[in-house]
Amino acid sequence: MSGDSCLPQHHAQSDSPSPTNSLVSPKNKTCSYGGAVGLGNKYVRINVGGTLFYTTLQILTRQDSILKAMFSGKKEVFTDKEGWILIDRSGKHFGSILSYLRDGTVSLPKGCHAVKELLSEAKYYLIEGLVELCQNTLQGNKEQPLCVIPVLTSRKEEEKLIQTSTKPVVKLLYNRSNNKYSYTSNSDDNLLKNIELFDRLSLSFNGRVLFIKDVIGDEICCWSFYGQRRKLAEVCCTSIVYATEKKQTKVEFPEARIYEETLNALLYETMPLPDNTLLEATRRSYNTCGSLSEEEEGPGGAEHRVRRIHVKRYSTYDDRQLGH
């Protein structure tokens, strides 16, 4: 087929067209681009996956690649009725491909995923320099995690983390297998909400608070808050529901109280410690043992009694326990 047939004004019409060809590609033709080169077309119109580009033949044929083979007459190309050269690839990174062919270098996109996408395109077009550039970037610039959450493996490790931390500490203990009764219907959802809240807080206060996960403790779901290596507060999210025939474990989600205790822990972010007036404003009146435990009668009277441990706080800074 002559190269002139690549141009829209010279599309050849067959006297007896093939029914198969007319059905498969009625508007596209396959041809060699050598004829267009001979006509001296300086600029080329390219349709890459629906994204349109203008560039010159000089750039496209500058380096050994699939593009050079396509636009030097060595490889057949597809054109539409308007003369656009069709390339069946994503056009998302084709601009970077052209920039590299033009300048010999290119600013790579941000993020490993985008660089991997460009690497895939560079491999398809056989542009070795760009392939090497992407591979070196992926090997040398590994993405850093937003935050690192230690997971406790022993009590000794917990004590070491708390005693050596210069930041307030928030610990979430969750261990669903610690239950010896059946769970209430909403307990699993509330346990998941506690875990999700821990993840949100760890992202919001990353760098200011050390967040720790504990999966070996004796509780089912319990939050602990530390400042200056001492325990400040404890929010237990588990209660036992007493019914006539069986006992059930209920996991709650006291979101507002957890937020409050996290913000209170930030008071111990710096030295010296806050003054007594500020500390007193964050305290509540509790019994002498420092814990608030109460039993309430449910709708069914004494037969449906719920024991809830809402929060444990220590009344003064000096009498707070070390560790846990």
Short mmCIF file of the C-alpha atoms (twelve columns), coordinates in Angstrom:
data_MODEL
# 
_entry.id   MODEL 
# 
loop_
_atom_site.group_PDB 
_atom_site.id 
_atom_site.type_symbol 
_atom_site.label_atom_id 
_atom_site.label_alt_id 
_atom_site.label_comp_id 
_atom_site.label_asym_id 
_atom_site.label_seq_id 
_atom_site.Cartn_x 
_atom_site.Cartn_y 
_atom_site.Cartn_z 
_atom_site.pdbx_PDB_model_num 
ATOM 1   C CA . MET A 1   0.000   0.000   0.000  1 
ATOM 2   C CA . SER A 2   1.337   3.405   -0.905 1 
ATOM 3   C CA . GLY A 3   2.321   5.837   1.813  1 
ATOM 4   C CA . ASP A 4   0.019   8.461   0.201  1 
ATOM 5   C CA . SER A 5   -2.961  6.502   1.476  1 
ATOM 6   C CA . CYS A 6   -2.104  7.650   4.997  1 
ATOM 7   C CA . LEU A 7   -3.327  11.160  4.162  1 
ATOM 8   C CA . PRO A 8   -7.088  11.742  4.397  1 
ATOM 9   C CA . GLN A 9   -7.459  13.204  0.883  1 
ATOM 10  C CA . HIS A 10  -5.945  10.055  -0.666 1 
ATOM 11  C CA . HIS A 11  -7.860  7.275   1.094  1 
ATOM 12  C CA . ALA A 12  -8.134  4.475   -1.407 1 
ATOM 13  C CA . GLN A 13  -11.515 2.938   -2.075 1 
ATOM 14  C CA . SER A 14  -11.664 -0.685  -3.215 1 
ATOM 15  C CA . ASP A 15  -14.033 -1.648  -6.002 1 
ATOM 16  C CA . SER A 16  -15.176 -4.704  -4.055 1 
ATOM 17  C CA . PRO A 17  -14.494 -4.037  -0.345 1 
ATOM 18  C CA . SER A 18  -14.230 -6.968  1.989  1 
ATOM 19  C CA . PRO A 19  -17.291 -7.282  4.252  1 
ATOM 20  C CA . THR A 20  -15.054 -8.310  7.150  1 
ATOM 21  C CA . ASN A 21  -12.832 -5.253  6.842  1 
ATOM 22  C CA . SER A 22  -15.770 -2.862  6.600  1 
ATOM 23  C CA . LEU A 23  -17.263 -4.269  9.768  1 
ATOM 24  C CA . VAL A 24  -14.110 -4.377  11.853 1 
ATOM 25  C CA . SER A 25  -12.591 -0.980  11.029 1 
ATOM 26  C CA . PRO A 26  -14.693 1.139   8.651  1 
ATOM 27  C CA . LYS A 27  -12.886 4.400   9.447  1 
ATOM 28  C CA . ASN A 28  -9.294  3.280   10.134 1 
ATOM 29  C CA . LYS A 29  -6.646  2.230   7.639  1 
ATOM 30  C CA . THR A 30  -3.317  0.428   8.036  1 
ATOM 31  C CA . CYS A 31  -0.383  1.867   6.178  1 
ATOM 32  C CA . SER A 32  3.302   2.758   6.230  1 
ATOM 33  C CA . TYR A 33  4.204   6.271   7.312  1 
ATOM 34  C CA . GLY A 34  7.127   6.462   4.935  1 
ATOM 35  C CA . GLY A 35  5.060   8.305   2.322  1 
ATOM 36  C CA . ALA A 36  4.169   11.061  4.736  1 
ATOM 37  C CA . VAL A 37  7.816   11.487  5.625  1 
ATOM 38  C CA . GLY A 38  8.629   11.879  1.999  1 
ATOM 39  C CA . LEU A 39  6.010   14.631  1.662  1 
ATOM 40  C CA . GLY A 40  7.885   16.618  4.291  1 
ATOM 41  C CA . ASN A 41  5.229   16.665  7.021  1 
ATOM 42  C CA . LYS A 42  7.085   18.276  9.934  1 
ATOM 43  C CA . TYR A 43  4.366   17.987  12.575 1 
ATOM 44  C CA . VAL A 44  2.521   14.778  13.366 1 
ATOM 45  C CA . ARG A 45  -0.904  14.381  14.931 1 
ATOM 46  C CA . ILE A 46  -1.104  11.399  17.286 1 
ATOM 47  C CA . ASN A 47  -4.104  9.960   19.089 1 
ATOM 48  C CA . VAL A 48  -2.881  7.928   22.081 1 
ATOM 49  C CA . GLY A 49  -5.793  6.178   23.772 1 
ATOM 50  C CA . GLY A 50  -8.096  9.132   23.052 1 
ATOM 51  C CA . THR A 51  -5.606  11.843  24.110 1 
ATOM 52  C CA . LEU A 52  -4.352  14.016  21.233 1 
ATOM 53  C CA . PHE A 53  -0.732  15.138  20.801 1 
ATOM 54  C CA . TYR A 54  1.141   17.321  18.304 1 
ATOM 55  C CA . THR A 55  4.866   16.716  17.891 1 
ATOM 56  C CA . THR A 56  7.555   16.561  15.212 1 
ATOM 57  C CA . LEU A 57  8.967   13.620  13.312 1 
ATOM 58  C CA . GLN A 58  12.422  14.658  14.460 1 
ATOM 59  C CA . ILE A 59  11.506  14.025  18.114 1 
ATOM 60  C CA . LEU A 60  9.694   10.764  17.421 1 
ATOM 61  C CA . THR A 61  12.670  9.348   15.498 1 
ATOM 62  C CA . ARG A 62  15.428  10.737  17.714 1 
ATOM 63  C CA . GLN A 63  16.065  7.549   19.732 1 
ATOM 64  C CA . ASP A 64  15.801  3.883   18.871 1 
ATOM 65  C CA . SER A 65  12.318  2.897   19.969 1 
ATOM 66  C CA . ILE A 66  8.974   1.599   18.744 1 
ATOM 67  C CA . LEU A 67  8.052   5.180   17.838 1 
ATOM 68  C CA . LYS A 68  11.093  5.515   15.574 1 
ATOM 69  C CA . ALA A 69  10.136  2.297   13.815 1 
ATOM 70  C CA . MET A 70  6.550   3.543   13.378 1 
ATOM 71  C CA . PHE A 71  7.464   6.945   11.948 1 
ATOM 72  C CA . SER A 72  10.416  5.966   9.790  1 
ATOM 73  C CA . GLY A 73  8.415   3.588   7.614  1 
ATOM 74  C CA . LYS A 74  9.641   0.351   9.238  1 
ATOM 75  C CA . LYS A 75  6.380   -0.409  10.991 1 
ATOM 76  C CA . GLU A 76  2.807   -0.054  9.827  1 
ATOM 77  C CA . VAL A 77  0.576   2.405   11.657 1 
ATOM 78  C CA . PHE A 78  -3.171  3.014   11.912 1 
ATOM 79  C CA . THR A 79  -4.800  6.297   10.931 1 
ATOM 80  C CA . ASP A 80  -8.373  7.519   11.193 1 
ATOM 81  C CA . LYS A 81  -10.307 9.387   8.507  1 
ATOM 82  C CA . GLU A 82  -8.950  12.730  9.751  1 
ATOM 83  C CA . GLY A 83  -5.327  11.656  9.526  1 
ATOM 84  C CA . TRP A 84  -4.595  11.122  13.237 1 
ATOM 85  C CA . ILE A 85  -2.064  8.372   13.905 1 
ATOM 86  C CA . LEU A 86  -3.653  5.882   16.322 1 
ATOM 87  C CA . ILE A 87  -1.675  4.282   19.165 1 
ATOM 88  C CA . ASP A 88  -3.567  1.828   21.331 1 
ATOM 89  C CA . ARG A 89  -1.997  2.793   24.673 1 
ATOM 90  C CA . SER A 90  -2.936  5.031   27.591 1 
ATOM 91  C CA . GLY A 91  -2.182  8.680   26.921 1 
ATOM 92  C CA . LYS A 92  -1.714  9.511   30.622 1 
ATOM 93  C CA . HIS A 93  2.103   9.509   30.495 1 
ATOM 94  C CA . PHE A 94  2.704   9.977   26.762 1 
ATOM 95  C CA . GLY A 95  3.599   13.626  27.385 1 
ATOM 96  C CA . SER A 96  6.436   12.440  29.640 1 
ATOM 97  C CA . ILE A 97  7.532   10.046  26.883 1 
ATOM 98  C CA . LEU A 98  7.760   12.936  24.407 1 
ATOM 99  C CA . SER A 99  9.568   15.136  26.937 1 
ATOM 100 C CA . TYR A 100 12.211  12.461  27.458 1 
ATOM 101 C CA . LEU A 101 12.675  11.990  23.700 1 
ATOM 102 C CA . ARG A 102 13.004  15.763  23.297 1 
ATOM 103 C CA . ASP A 103 15.331  16.597  26.210 1 
ATOM 104 C CA . GLY A 104 16.929  13.309  27.202 1 
ATOM 105 C CA . THR A 105 15.502  13.668  30.717 1 
ATOM 106 C CA . VAL A 106 12.143  14.233  32.382 1 
ATOM 107 C CA . SER A 107 10.683  15.085  35.782 1 
ATOM 108 C CA . LEU A 108 9.119   11.873  37.026 1 
ATOM 109 C CA . PRO A 109 5.605   11.935  38.480 1 
ATOM 110 C CA . LYS A 110 5.113   11.841  42.252 1 
ATOM 111 C CA . GLY A 111 4.384   8.532   43.927 1 
ATOM 112 C CA . CYS A 112 5.621   5.019   43.261 1 
ATOM 113 C CA . HIS A 113 2.398   3.998   41.535 1 
ATOM 114 C CA . ALA A 114 2.678   6.760   38.922 1 
ATOM 115 C CA . VAL A 115 6.364   5.973   38.316 1 
ATOM 116 C CA . LYS A 116 5.480   2.311   37.817 1 
ATOM 117 C CA . GLU A 117 2.867   3.331   35.244 1 
ATOM 118 C CA . LEU A 118 5.459   5.398   33.358 1 
ATOM 119 C CA . LEU A 119 7.923   2.504   33.579 1 
ATOM 120 C CA . SER A 120 5.372   0.218   31.930 1 
ATOM 121 C CA . GLU A 121 4.929   2.684   29.052 1 
ATOM 122 C CA . ALA A 122 8.695   3.148   28.667 1 
ATOM 123 C CA . LYS A 123 9.112   -0.626  28.409 1 
ATOM 124 C CA . TYR A 124 6.393   -0.835  25.751 1 
ATOM 125 C CA . TYR A 125 8.012   1.876   23.616 1 
ATOM 126 C CA . LEU A 126 11.489  0.326   24.232 1 
ATOM 127 C CA . ILE A 127 13.010  3.574   25.532 1 
ATOM 128 C CA . GLU A 128 15.914  2.121   27.500 1 
ATOM 129 C CA . GLY A 129 17.109  5.366   29.118 1 
ATOM 130 C CA . LEU A 130 13.690  6.143   30.556 1 
ATOM 131 C CA . VAL A 131 13.305  2.558   31.757 1 
ATOM 132 C CA . GLU A 132 16.576  2.836   33.664 1 
ATOM 133 C CA . LEU A 133 15.613  6.227   35.119 1 
ATOM 134 C CA . CYS A 134 12.297  4.879   36.454 1 
ATOM 135 C CA . GLN A 135 13.885  1.729   37.873 1 
ATOM 136 C CA . ASN A 136 16.605  3.675   39.698 1 
ATOM 137 C CA . THR A 137 13.997  6.023   41.166 1 
ATOM 138 C CA . LEU A 138 11.849  3.150   42.417 1 
ATOM 139 C CA . GLN A 139 14.837  1.447   44.029 1 
ATOM 140 C CA . GLY A 140 16.250  4.578   45.681 1 
ATOM 141 C CA . ASN A 141 13.087  6.391   46.787 1 
ATOM 142 C CA . LYS A 142 10.916  3.966   48.666 1 
ATOM 143 C CA . GLU A 143 7.812   5.526   50.155 1 
ATOM 144 C CA . GLN A 144 7.982   6.066   53.906 1 
ATOM 145 C CA . PRO A 145 5.008   5.060   56.080 1 
ATOM 146 C CA . LEU A 146 2.834   7.857   57.441 1 
ATOM 147 C CA . CYS A 147 3.314   6.558   60.978 1 
ATOM 148 C CA . VAL A 148 4.710   3.495   62.718 1 
ATOM 149 C CA . ILE A 149 2.610   1.707   65.355 1 
ATOM 150 C CA . PRO A 150 4.492   -0.669  67.693 1 
ATOM 151 C CA . VAL A 151 2.655   -3.910  68.488 1 
ATOM 152 C CA . LEU A 152 3.519   -5.234  71.930 1 
ATOM 153 C CA . THR A 153 4.954   -8.727  72.242 1 
ATOM 154 C CA . SER A 154 5.689   -8.694  75.982 1 
ATOM 155 C CA . ARG A 155 5.075   -6.697  79.142 1 
ATOM 156 C CA . LYS A 156 8.769   -5.908  79.340 1 
ATOM 157 C CA . GLU A 157 8.593   -4.302  75.914 1 
ATOM 158 C CA . GLU A 158 5.563   -2.256  76.980 1 
ATOM 159 C CA . GLU A 159 7.303   -0.937  80.071 1 
ATOM 160 C CA . LYS A 160 10.398  -0.034  78.067 1 
ATOM 161 C CA . LEU A 161 8.395   1.868   75.439 1 
ATOM 162 C CA . ILE A 162 6.475   3.868   78.048 1 
ATOM 163 C CA . GLN A 163 9.490   4.635   80.249 1 
ATOM 164 C CA . THR A 164 11.709  5.753   77.351 1 
ATOM 165 C CA . SER A 165 9.100   7.768   75.428 1 
ATOM 166 C CA . THR A 166 9.452   11.538  75.579 1 
ATOM 167 C CA . LYS A 167 5.926   11.926  74.202 1 
ATOM 168 C CA . PRO A 168 2.508   11.103  75.651 1 
ATOM 169 C CA . VAL A 169 1.474   7.504   75.019 1 
ATOM 170 C CA . VAL A 170 -1.914  6.142   73.975 1 
ATOM 171 C CA . LYS A 171 -2.327  2.381   74.120 1 
ATOM 172 C CA . LEU A 172 -5.234  0.358   72.762 1 
ATOM 173 C CA . LEU A 173 -5.576  -3.158  74.097 1 
ATOM 174 C CA . TYR A 174 -7.899  -5.334  72.054 1 
ATOM 175 C CA . ASN A 175 -8.148  -9.092  72.233 1 
ATOM 176 C CA . ARG A 176 -11.482 -10.536 71.200 1 
ATOM 177 C CA . SER A 177 -10.521 -14.059 72.279 1 
ATOM 178 C CA . ASN A 178 -10.342 -13.035 75.954 1 
ATOM 179 C CA . ASN A 179 -14.122 -13.321 76.254 1 
ATOM 180 C CA . LYS A 180 -15.629 -16.365 77.990 1 
ATOM 181 C CA . TYR A 181 -19.228 -15.376 77.245 1 
ATOM 182 C CA . SER A 182 -21.055 -14.627 74.041 1 
ATOM 183 C CA . TYR A 183 -20.993 -11.083 72.661 1 
ATOM 184 C CA . THR A 184 -23.986 -8.808  72.311 1 
ATOM 185 C CA . SER A 185 -25.195 -8.036  68.810 1 
ATOM 186 C CA . ASN A 186 -23.373 -4.673  68.501 1 
ATOM 187 C CA . SER A 187 -20.133 -5.662  70.183 1 
ATOM 188 C CA . ASP A 188 -18.220 -6.628  67.054 1 
ATOM 189 C CA . ASP A 189 -19.181 -3.365  65.346 1 
ATOM 190 C CA . ASN A 190 -18.123 -1.347  68.388 1 
ATOM 191 C CA . LEU A 191 -14.820 -3.188  68.623 1 
ATOM 192 C CA . LEU A 192 -14.133 -2.322  64.999 1 
ATOM 193 C CA . LYS A 193 -15.072 1.319   65.654 1 
ATOM 194 C CA . ASN A 194 -12.531 1.468   68.483 1 
ATOM 195 C CA . ILE A 195 -9.825  0.140   66.171 1 
ATOM 196 C CA . GLU A 196 -10.767 2.613   63.428 1 
ATOM 197 C CA . LEU A 197 -10.709 5.500   65.909 1 
ATOM 198 C CA . PHE A 198 -7.230  4.427   67.026 1 
ATOM 199 C CA . ASP A 199 -6.056  4.553   63.403 1 
ATOM 200 C CA . ARG A 200 -7.541  8.032   62.887 1 
ATOM 201 C CA . LEU A 201 -5.990  9.383   66.065 1 
ATOM 202 C CA . SER A 202 -2.590  7.919   65.183 1 
ATOM 203 C CA . LEU A 203 -2.663  9.797   61.861 1 
ATOM 204 C CA . SER A 204 -3.941  13.045  63.386 1 
ATOM 205 C CA . PHE A 205 -1.401  13.186  66.239 1 
ATOM 206 C CA . ASN A 206 1.519   11.430  64.566 1 
ATOM 207 C CA . GLY A 207 4.771   12.928  65.848 1 
ATOM 208 C CA . ARG A 208 3.167   14.278  69.021 1 
ATOM 209 C CA . VAL A 209 1.852   11.081  70.623 1 
ATOM 210 C CA . LEU A 210 3.256   7.547   70.665 1 
ATOM 211 C CA . PHE A 211 0.467   5.111   69.800 1 
ATOM 212 C CA . ILE A 212 0.817   1.460   70.822 1 
ATOM 213 C CA . LYS A 213 -1.273  -1.607  70.033 1 
ATOM 214 C CA . ASP A 214 -1.566  -4.369  72.621 1 
ATOM 215 C CA . VAL A 215 -2.965  -7.747  71.561 1 
ATOM 216 C CA . ILE A 216 -1.666  -9.848  74.460 1 
ATOM 217 C CA . GLY A 217 -3.392  -8.183  77.430 1 
ATOM 218 C CA . ASP A 218 -6.107  -9.579  79.673 1 
ATOM 219 C CA . GLU A 219 -8.856  -7.161  78.621 1 
ATOM 220 C CA . ILE A 220 -11.047 -7.267  75.512 1 
ATOM 221 C CA . CYS A 221 -10.990 -3.564  74.615 1 
ATOM 222 C CA . CYS A 222 -9.313  -0.991  76.825 1 
ATOM 223 C CA . TRP A 223 -7.610  2.377   76.242 1 
ATOM 224 C CA . SER A 224 -4.723  3.594   78.425 1 
ATOM 225 C CA . PHE A 225 -3.252  7.104   78.421 1 
ATOM 226 C CA . TYR A 226 0.227   7.986   79.694 1 
ATOM 227 C CA . GLY A 227 2.114   11.250  80.196 1 
ATOM 228 C CA . GLN A 228 5.673   11.726  81.444 1 
ATOM 229 C CA . ARG A 229 5.957   7.925   81.855 1 
ATOM 230 C CA . ARG A 230 2.944   7.693   84.211 1 
ATOM 231 C CA . LYS A 231 -0.565  6.423   83.608 1 
ATOM 232 C CA . LEU A 232 -3.071  9.266   83.409 1 
ATOM 233 C CA . ALA A 233 -6.335  7.544   82.598 1 
ATOM 234 C CA . GLU A 234 -7.891  4.313   81.477 1 
ATOM 235 C CA . VAL A 235 -11.092 3.844   79.487 1 
ATOM 236 C CA . CYS A 236 -12.468 0.313   79.549 1 
ATOM 237 C CA . CYS A 237 -14.977 -0.355  76.791 1 
ATOM 238 C CA . THR A 238 -16.192 -3.729  78.084 1 
ATOM 239 C CA . SER A 239 -19.087 -4.548  80.363 1 
ATOM 240 C CA . ILE A 240 -20.933 -7.697  81.435 1 
ATOM 241 C CA . VAL A 241 -24.671 -7.956  80.853 1 
ATOM 242 C CA . TYR A 242 -26.410 -10.157 83.445 1 
ATOM 243 C CA . ALA A 243 -29.548 -11.840 82.107 1 
ATOM 244 C CA . THR A 244 -31.799 -14.525 83.594 1 
ATOM 245 C CA . GLU A 245 -30.360 -17.383 81.565 1 
ATOM 246 C CA . LYS A 246 -26.867 -16.291 80.495 1 
ATOM 247 C CA . LYS A 247 -24.213 -13.632 80.715 1 
ATOM 248 C CA . GLN A 248 -23.041 -11.660 77.711 1 
ATOM 249 C CA . THR A 249 -20.079 -9.405  77.085 1 
ATOM 250 C CA . LYS A 250 -20.831 -5.971  75.716 1 
ATOM 251 C CA . VAL A 251 -18.218 -3.821  73.955 1 
ATOM 252 C CA . GLU A 252 -18.991 -0.104  73.910 1 
ATOM 253 C CA . PHE A 253 -17.610 2.801   71.911 1 
ATOM 254 C CA . PRO A 254 -17.194 5.885   74.157 1 
ATOM 255 C CA . GLU A 255 -15.803 8.033   71.344 1 
ATOM 256 C CA . ALA A 256 -16.159 11.400  73.090 1 
ATOM 257 C CA . ARG A 257 -14.410 10.171  76.256 1 
ATOM 258 C CA . ILE A 258 -11.515 8.712   74.228 1 
ATOM 259 C CA . TYR A 259 -11.043 11.989  72.359 1 
ATOM 260 C CA . GLU A 260 -11.132 13.873  75.655 1 
ATOM 261 C CA . GLU A 261 -8.496  11.690  77.305 1 
ATOM 262 C CA . THR A 262 -6.248  11.913  74.234 1 
ATOM 263 C CA . LEU A 263 -6.371  15.706  74.364 1 
ATOM 264 C CA . ASN A 264 -5.735  15.639  78.117 1 
ATOM 265 C CA . ALA A 265 -2.629  13.531  77.505 1 
ATOM 266 C CA . LEU A 266 -1.290  16.302  75.256 1 
ATOM 267 C CA . LEU A 267 -0.961  18.468  78.371 1 
ATOM 268 C CA . TYR A 268 2.065   16.312  79.245 1 
ATOM 269 C CA . GLU A 269 3.665   16.794  75.834 1 
ATOM 270 C CA . THR A 270 6.329   19.215  77.091 1 
ATOM 271 C CA . MET A 271 8.312   19.901  80.230 1 
ATOM 272 C CA . PRO A 272 7.754   21.377  82.751 1 
ATOM 273 C CA . LEU A 273 4.412   19.852  83.674 1 
ATOM 274 C CA . PRO A 274 1.252   21.964  83.446 1 
ATOM 275 C CA . ASP A 275 0.327   23.944  86.550 1 
ATOM 276 C CA . ASN A 276 -2.104  22.480  89.055 1 
ATOM 277 C CA . THR A 277 -4.965  24.737  87.977 1 
ATOM 278 C CA . LEU A 278 -4.883  23.362  84.439 1 
ATOM 279 C CA . LEU A 279 -4.572  19.775  85.650 1 
ATOM 280 C CA . GLU A 280 -7.453  20.212  88.080 1 
ATOM 281 C CA . ALA A 281 -9.702  21.371  85.255 1 
ATOM 282 C CA . THR A 282 -9.307  18.001  83.545 1 
ATOM 283 C CA . ARG A 283 -10.073 15.910  86.627 1 
ATOM 284 C CA . ARG A 284 -13.337 14.539  87.959 1 
ATOM 285 C CA . SER A 285 -14.372 13.352  91.408 1 
ATOM 286 C CA . TYR A 286 -13.929 9.608   91.777 1 
ATOM 287 C CA . ASN A 287 -13.749 7.246   94.681 1 
ATOM 288 C CA . THR A 288 -10.525 6.647   96.609 1 
ATOM 289 C CA . CYS A 289 -9.374  3.714   94.504 1 
ATOM 290 C CA . GLY A 290 -9.403  5.883   91.402 1 
ATOM 291 C CA . SER A 291 -11.978 3.892   89.450 1 
ATOM 292 C CA . LEU A 292 -15.632 4.467   88.716 1 
ATOM 293 C CA . SER A 293 -17.684 1.285   88.717 1 
ATOM 294 C CA . GLU A 294 -21.437 1.168   88.914 1 
ATOM 295 C CA . GLU A 295 -24.316 -1.215  88.495 1 
ATOM 296 C CA . GLU A 296 -27.529 -0.108  86.822 1 
ATOM 297 C CA . GLU A 297 -30.842 -1.885  86.488 1 
ATOM 298 C CA . GLY A 298 -32.003 -2.339  82.933 1 
ATOM 299 C CA . PRO A 299 -35.555 -2.247  81.600 1 
ATOM 300 C CA . GLY A 300 -36.204 -5.702  83.033 1 
ATOM 301 C CA . GLY A 301 -35.430 -4.670  86.615 1 
ATOM 302 C CA . ALA A 302 -32.967 -6.484  88.856 1 
ATOM 303 C CA . GLU A 303 -32.864 -9.512  86.592 1 
ATOM 304 C CA . HIS A 304 -31.199 -7.465  83.809 1 
ATOM 305 C CA . ARG A 305 -28.336 -5.720  85.565 1 
ATOM 306 C CA . VAL A 306 -25.420 -4.080  83.735 1 
ATOM 307 C CA . ARG A 307 -22.034 -3.411  85.311 1 
ATOM 308 C CA . ARG A 308 -20.113 -0.670  83.513 1 
ATOM 309 C CA . ILE A 309 -16.601 0.558   84.191 1 
ATOM 310 C CA . HIS A 310 -16.592 3.951   82.488 1 
ATOM 311 C CA . VAL A 311 -13.159 5.398   83.166 1 
ATOM 312 C CA . LYS A 312 -10.310 5.155   85.608 1 
ATOM 313 C CA . ARG A 313 -8.380  8.306   86.480 1 
ATOM 314 C CA . TYR A 314 -5.876  9.047   89.197 1 
ATOM 315 C CA . SER A 315 -6.656  11.979  91.459 1 
ATOM 316 C CA . THR A 316 -3.193  13.570  91.656 1 
ATOM 317 C CA . TYR A 317 -0.032  13.390  89.640 1 
ATOM 318 C CA . ASP A 318 2.048   11.948  92.476 1 
ATOM 319 C CA . ASP A 319 -0.142  8.886   93.177 1 
ATOM 320 C CA . ARG A 320 -0.383  7.686   89.565 1 
ATOM 321 C CA . GLN A 321 1.050   4.224   89.063 1 
ATOM 322 C CA . LEU A 322 4.128   3.566   87.028 1 
ATOM 323 C CA . GLY A 323 3.718   1.487   83.867 1 
ATOM 324 C CA . HIS A 324 0.322   -0.192  83.746 1 
# 
